[in-house]
Amino acid sequence: MFAQDHHAQKSEIHDPNWRRAIQSVFHGAESARKVWARHVVDPALTPCQFVNCTDGTCDLIGVVIGGTIPDAEDPRLWDTESTFTLLTEDAEILIVKGWYATSLEQFVESGTEGVEKMKSQDQTYRDDILDVLVIKAGLAQQLDQSPAAKSFWDIHLERLGAAEWPEGPLPQCLVRFDERENPRLGLVISGAWIAPMGDWDLTQPFLAISIDGEIMRSEGCLAEQVSVL
């Protein structure tokens, strides 16, 4: 989810004064501290992973306060290629889908001095996004040819207050059903919608249309292995 424009702030993660300021925001925001306490072993620690990322149109900048810690030497580092929680300087708490980023850089502070760790993902993510766009275009054709799938999607568009397909927006959530005999891709067209996040709750049952036009049902990613692409 990329919803704020911070083009003028791309270098601020390298500014120690800005980092101190956003850490002050963290200490003054009870909701942020609660998120932090749910994700870390020692809540007394202070967030130290500062991230600036973009999906090519909108930028986000802030300090990571939750997410997934990958198997790495540094346990302070959150996995910015999956979903992570970002606290902005305006004290907003955002759920960020790292796989949508076309560019991401981060600055990780040690306890005694700043240790810069830059990560350029531009070309890799651009290639991945182009592949996803091609897949989504093919699935959109299947949606257009399936009255049943279209009816499910139109119900969702009505819930959002949007125009019906094809005037309304396309489905955007691309998933892969990993546990099935022939893992297939699909676009989610119906399910539990989380309005504040603007996204599907894939832990609940949902429907997706596959590349061959079949409407596939999932009981939720807690019941089977589903990857969001």
CSV table of C-alpha atoms in Angstrom, one decimal:
chain,number,residue,atom,x,y,z
A,1,MET,CA,0.0,0.0,0.0
A,2,PHE,CA,1.6,3.2,-1.1
A,3,ALA,CA,-0.6,6.1,-0.3
A,4,GLN,CA,1.6,9.2,0.5
A,5,ASP,CA,3.8,11.3,-1.6
A,6,HIS,CA,7.2,12.0,-0.1
A,7,HIS,CA,9.3,12.8,-3.2
A,8,ALA,CA,11.0,15.7,-1.4
A,9,GLN,CA,12.1,13.5,1.5
A,10,LYS,CA,14.1,10.8,-0.2
A,11,SER,CA,17.3,11.6,1.6
A,12,GLU,CA,15.8,12.1,5.1
A,13,ILE,CA,16.6,8.5,6.3
A,14,HIS,CA,20.2,9.5,6.1
A,15,ASP,CA,19.7,12.6,8.3
A,16,PRO,CA,20.4,11.7,12.0
A,17,ASN,CA,18.2,14.6,13.1
A,18,TRP,CA,15.2,13.3,11.1
A,19,ARG,CA,15.8,9.8,12.5
A,20,ARG,CA,15.8,11.1,16.1
A,21,ALA,CA,12.6,13.1,15.3
A,22,ILE,CA,10.7,10.0,14.0
A,23,GLN,CA,11.9,7.9,17.0
A,24,SER,CA,10.5,10.7,19.2
A,25,VAL,CA,7.2,10.3,17.3
A,26,PHE,CA,7.4,6.5,18.0
A,27,HIS,CA,7.9,7.1,21.8
A,28,GLY,CA,5.0,9.5,21.9
A,29,ALA,CA,2.6,7.3,20.0
A,30,GLU,CA,1.0,4.6,22.2
A,31,SER,CA,-0.6,2.8,19.2
A,32,ALA,CA,2.8,2.5,17.5
A,33,ARG,CA,4.4,1.2,20.7
A,34,LYS,CA,1.7,-1.4,21.0
A,35,VAL,CA,2.4,-2.6,17.5
A,36,TRP,CA,6.1,-2.7,18.3
A,37,ALA,CA,5.5,-4.7,21.5
A,38,ARG,CA,3.5,-7.4,19.6
A,39,HIS,CA,6.4,-8.0,17.2
A,40,VAL,CA,9.6,-7.8,19.1
A,41,VAL,CA,11.2,-9.9,21.8
A,42,ASP,CA,12.3,-6.8,23.8
A,43,PRO,CA,9.8,-3.9,23.6
A,44,ALA,CA,12.3,-1.7,25.4
A,45,LEU,CA,14.4,-1.5,22.3
A,46,THR,CA,13.8,1.4,19.9
A,47,PRO,CA,13.1,0.9,16.1
A,48,CYS,CA,16.2,1.4,14.1
A,49,GLN,CA,15.3,0.4,10.5
A,50,PHE,CA,14.4,3.5,8.4
A,51,VAL,CA,12.9,2.8,5.0
A,52,ASN,CA,12.2,4.9,1.9
A,53,CYS,CA,10.3,3.1,-0.8
A,54,THR,CA,8.2,3.7,-3.9
A,55,ASP,CA,5.9,1.8,-6.2
A,56,GLY,CA,6.9,4.1,-9.1
A,57,THR,CA,4.1,6.7,-8.4
A,58,CYS,CA,3.9,7.3,-4.7
A,59,ASP,CA,6.6,7.2,-2.0
A,60,LEU,CA,6.6,6.2,1.7
A,61,ILE,CA,9.2,7.0,4.3
A,62,GLY,CA,9.3,6.1,7.9
A,63,VAL,CA,10.6,3.6,10.5
A,64,VAL,CA,9.6,-0.1,10.5
A,65,ILE,CA,7.8,-1.1,13.7
A,66,GLY,CA,6.6,-4.6,12.7
A,67,GLY,CA,6.5,-7.4,10.2
A,68,THR,CA,8.5,-10.5,9.6
A,69,ILE,CA,12.0,-11.1,10.7
A,70,PRO,CA,13.8,-13.3,8.2
A,71,ASP,CA,16.5,-15.8,9.0
A,72,ALA,CA,19.4,-13.4,9.0
A,73,GLU,CA,22.4,-12.6,11.1
A,74,ASP,CA,20.9,-9.3,12.3
A,75,PRO,CA,17.6,-10.0,14.2
A,76,ARG,CA,16.8,-6.3,14.2
A,77,LEU,CA,16.1,-6.3,10.5
A,78,TRP,CA,12.5,-6.8,9.2
A,79,ASP,CA,11.8,-8.4,5.9
A,80,THR,CA,11.0,-5.5,3.6
A,81,GLU,CA,10.2,-7.8,0.7
A,82,SER,CA,7.0,-9.0,2.5
A,83,THR,CA,4.4,-7.2,4.5
A,84,PHE,CA,5.8,-4.8,7.1
A,85,THR,CA,4.4,-2.0,9.3
A,86,LEU,CA,5.7,1.5,8.8
A,87,LEU,CA,5.4,4.5,11.2
A,88,THR,CA,5.6,7.8,9.4
A,89,GLU,CA,6.6,11.2,10.8
A,90,ASP,CA,3.0,12.2,10.9
A,91,ALA,CA,2.4,9.3,13.4
A,92,GLU,CA,0.5,7.3,10.7
A,93,ILE,CA,0.8,3.5,11.0
A,94,LEU,CA,0.7,1.9,7.5
A,95,ILE,CA,0.7,-1.7,6.4
A,96,VAL,CA,3.1,-1.8,3.4
A,97,LYS,CA,3.3,-4.6,0.9
A,98,GLY,CA,7.0,-4.7,0.1
A,99,TRP,CA,6.6,-6.8,-3.0
A,100,TYR,CA,4.9,-3.8,-4.7
A,101,ALA,CA,8.0,-1.6,-4.3
A,102,THR,CA,9.9,-0.7,-7.5
A,103,SER,CA,12.7,0.8,-5.4
A,104,LEU,CA,13.6,0.5,-1.7
A,105,GLU,CA,16.4,1.8,0.4
A,106,GLN,CA,17.0,1.5,4.1
A,107,PHE,CA,19.2,2.8,6.8
A,108,VAL,CA,19.8,0.6,9.8
A,109,GLU,CA,21.3,2.2,12.9
A,110,SER,CA,23.5,0.3,15.4
A,111,GLY,CA,23.4,1.1,19.1
A,112,THR,CA,26.5,3.4,18.9
A,113,GLU,CA,26.6,4.7,15.3
A,114,GLY,CA,24.6,4.8,12.1
A,115,VAL,CA,25.3,1.8,9.8
A,116,GLU,CA,24.0,2.4,6.4
A,117,LYS,CA,22.7,-0.6,4.5
A,118,MET,CA,21.4,0.4,1.0
A,119,LYS,CA,19.4,-2.0,-1.0
A,120,SER,CA,18.7,-1.2,-4.7
A,121,GLN,CA,15.9,-3.3,-6.1
A,122,ASP,CA,14.9,-1.2,-9.1
A,123,GLN,CA,15.5,-3.6,-12.0
A,124,THR,CA,14.4,-6.8,-10.2
A,125,TYR,CA,11.1,-5.3,-9.2
A,126,ARG,CA,10.5,-3.6,-12.5
A,127,ASP,CA,10.9,-7.0,-14.2
A,128,ASP,CA,8.6,-8.7,-11.7
A,129,ILE,CA,6.0,-6.0,-12.0
A,130,LEU,CA,6.0,-6.3,-15.8
A,131,ASP,CA,5.4,-10.0,-15.5
A,132,VAL,CA,2.5,-9.4,-13.1
A,133,LEU,CA,0.9,-6.8,-15.4
A,134,VAL,CA,0.9,-9.3,-18.3
A,135,ILE,CA,-0.7,-12.0,-16.1
A,136,LYS,CA,-3.3,-9.6,-14.8
A,137,ALA,CA,-4.2,-8.6,-18.3
A,138,GLY,CA,-4.8,-12.2,-19.2
A,139,LEU,CA,-6.9,-12.8,-16.1
A,140,ALA,CA,-8.9,-9.6,-16.9
A,141,GLN,CA,-9.9,-11.1,-20.2
A,142,GLN,CA,-11.2,-14.2,-18.4
A,143,LEU,CA,-13.2,-12.0,-16.1
A,144,ASP,CA,-14.7,-10.3,-19.1
A,145,GLN,CA,-15.7,-13.7,-20.6
A,146,SER,CA,-17.2,-15.1,-17.4
A,147,PRO,CA,-20.7,-13.8,-16.4
A,148,ALA,CA,-20.4,-15.6,-13.0
A,149,ALA,CA,-17.1,-14.0,-12.2
A,150,LYS,CA,-18.3,-10.6,-13.4
A,151,SER,CA,-21.3,-10.8,-11.1
A,152,PHE,CA,-19.1,-11.5,-8.1
A,153,TRP,CA,-16.8,-8.6,-9.0
A,154,ASP,CA,-19.7,-6.2,-9.7
A,155,ILE,CA,-21.1,-7.0,-6.2
A,156,HIS,CA,-17.7,-5.9,-4.8
A,157,LEU,CA,-17.6,-2.8,-7.0
A,158,GLU,CA,-21.0,-1.8,-5.7
A,159,ARG,CA,-19.8,-2.2,-2.2
A,160,LEU,CA,-16.9,0.2,-3.0
A,161,GLY,CA,-19.3,2.6,-4.7
A,162,ALA,CA,-17.6,2.1,-8.0
A,163,ALA,CA,-19.0,1.7,-11.5
A,164,GLU,CA,-19.6,-1.9,-12.8
A,165,TRP,CA,-17.1,-3.6,-14.9
A,166,PRO,CA,-15.8,-2.8,-17.5
A,167,GLU,CA,-16.1,0.9,-16.5
A,168,GLY,CA,-15.1,0.1,-12.9
A,169,PRO,CA,-11.6,-0.9,-11.8
A,170,LEU,CA,-10.0,-4.2,-12.4
A,171,PRO,CA,-9.2,-6.8,-9.6
A,172,GLN,CA,-5.6,-6.2,-8.4
A,173,CYS,CA,-4.9,-9.0,-5.9
A,174,LEU,CA,-3.0,-11.7,-7.7
A,175,VAL,CA,-2.6,-15.0,-5.7
A,176,ARG,CA,-1.1,-18.4,-6.3
A,177,PHE,CA,-2.5,-21.6,-4.8
A,178,ASP,CA,0.7,-23.3,-3.8
A,179,GLU,CA,-0.7,-26.5,-2.2
A,180,ARG,CA,-2.8,-27.6,-5.1
A,181,GLU,CA,-1.7,-30.3,-7.5
A,182,ASN,CA,-1.3,-27.8,-10.3
A,183,PRO,CA,-0.5,-24.5,-8.6
A,184,ARG,CA,-2.5,-21.8,-10.5
A,185,LEU,CA,-2.7,-18.1,-10.4
A,186,GLY,CA,-5.9,-16.1,-9.9
A,187,LEU,CA,-7.3,-12.7,-9.3
A,188,VAL,CA,-9.4,-12.3,-6.1
A,189,ILE,CA,-12.9,-11.2,-7.0
A,190,SER,CA,-14.8,-11.8,-3.8
A,191,GLY,CA,-14.2,-12.3,-0.1
A,192,ALA,CA,-13.8,-10.4,3.1
A,193,TRP,CA,-12.8,-6.8,2.4
A,194,ILE,CA,-10.9,-4.6,5.0
A,195,ALA,CA,-12.0,-1.1,4.2
A,196,PRO,CA,-9.5,0.8,6.4
A,197,MET,CA,-6.6,-1.1,4.7
A,198,GLY,CA,-8.2,-1.1,1.2
A,199,ASP,CA,-7.4,-4.8,0.8
A,200,TRP,CA,-8.7,-8.4,1.1
A,201,ASP,CA,-8.4,-10.4,4.2
A,202,LEU,CA,-7.0,-13.6,2.7
A,203,THR,CA,-7.2,-15.4,6.1
A,204,GLN,CA,-11.0,-15.6,5.3
A,205,PRO,CA,-12.6,-17.6,2.5
A,206,PHE,CA,-12.3,-15.9,-0.9
A,207,LEU,CA,-13.0,-16.5,-4.6
A,208,ALA,CA,-10.5,-16.0,-7.4
A,209,ILE,CA,-10.7,-16.4,-11.2
A,210,SER,CA,-8.0,-18.5,-12.8
A,211,ILE,CA,-6.2,-18.1,-16.1
A,212,ASP,CA,-8.4,-20.7,-17.6
A,213,GLY,CA,-11.6,-19.0,-16.4
A,214,GLU,CA,-12.4,-21.3,-13.4
A,215,ILE,CA,-13.7,-19.6,-10.3
A,216,MET,CA,-11.6,-21.1,-7.5
A,217,ARG,CA,-12.6,-21.1,-3.8
A,218,SER,CA,-10.1,-20.9,-1.0
A,219,GLU,CA,-11.1,-21.3,2.7
A,220,GLY,CA,-8.3,-18.8,3.5
A,221,CYS,CA,-4.6,-18.8,3.6
A,222,LEU,CA,-4.7,-20.3,7.1
A,223,ALA,CA,-6.3,-23.4,5.6
A,224,GLU,CA,-4.0,-23.7,2.6
A,225,GLN,CA,-0.8,-22.2,1.4
A,226,VAL,CA,-1.6,-19.1,-0.7
A,227,SER,CA,1.1,-16.7,-2.0
A,228,VAL,CA,0.2,-13.1,-2.8
A,229,LEU,CA,2.2,-11.9,-5.9
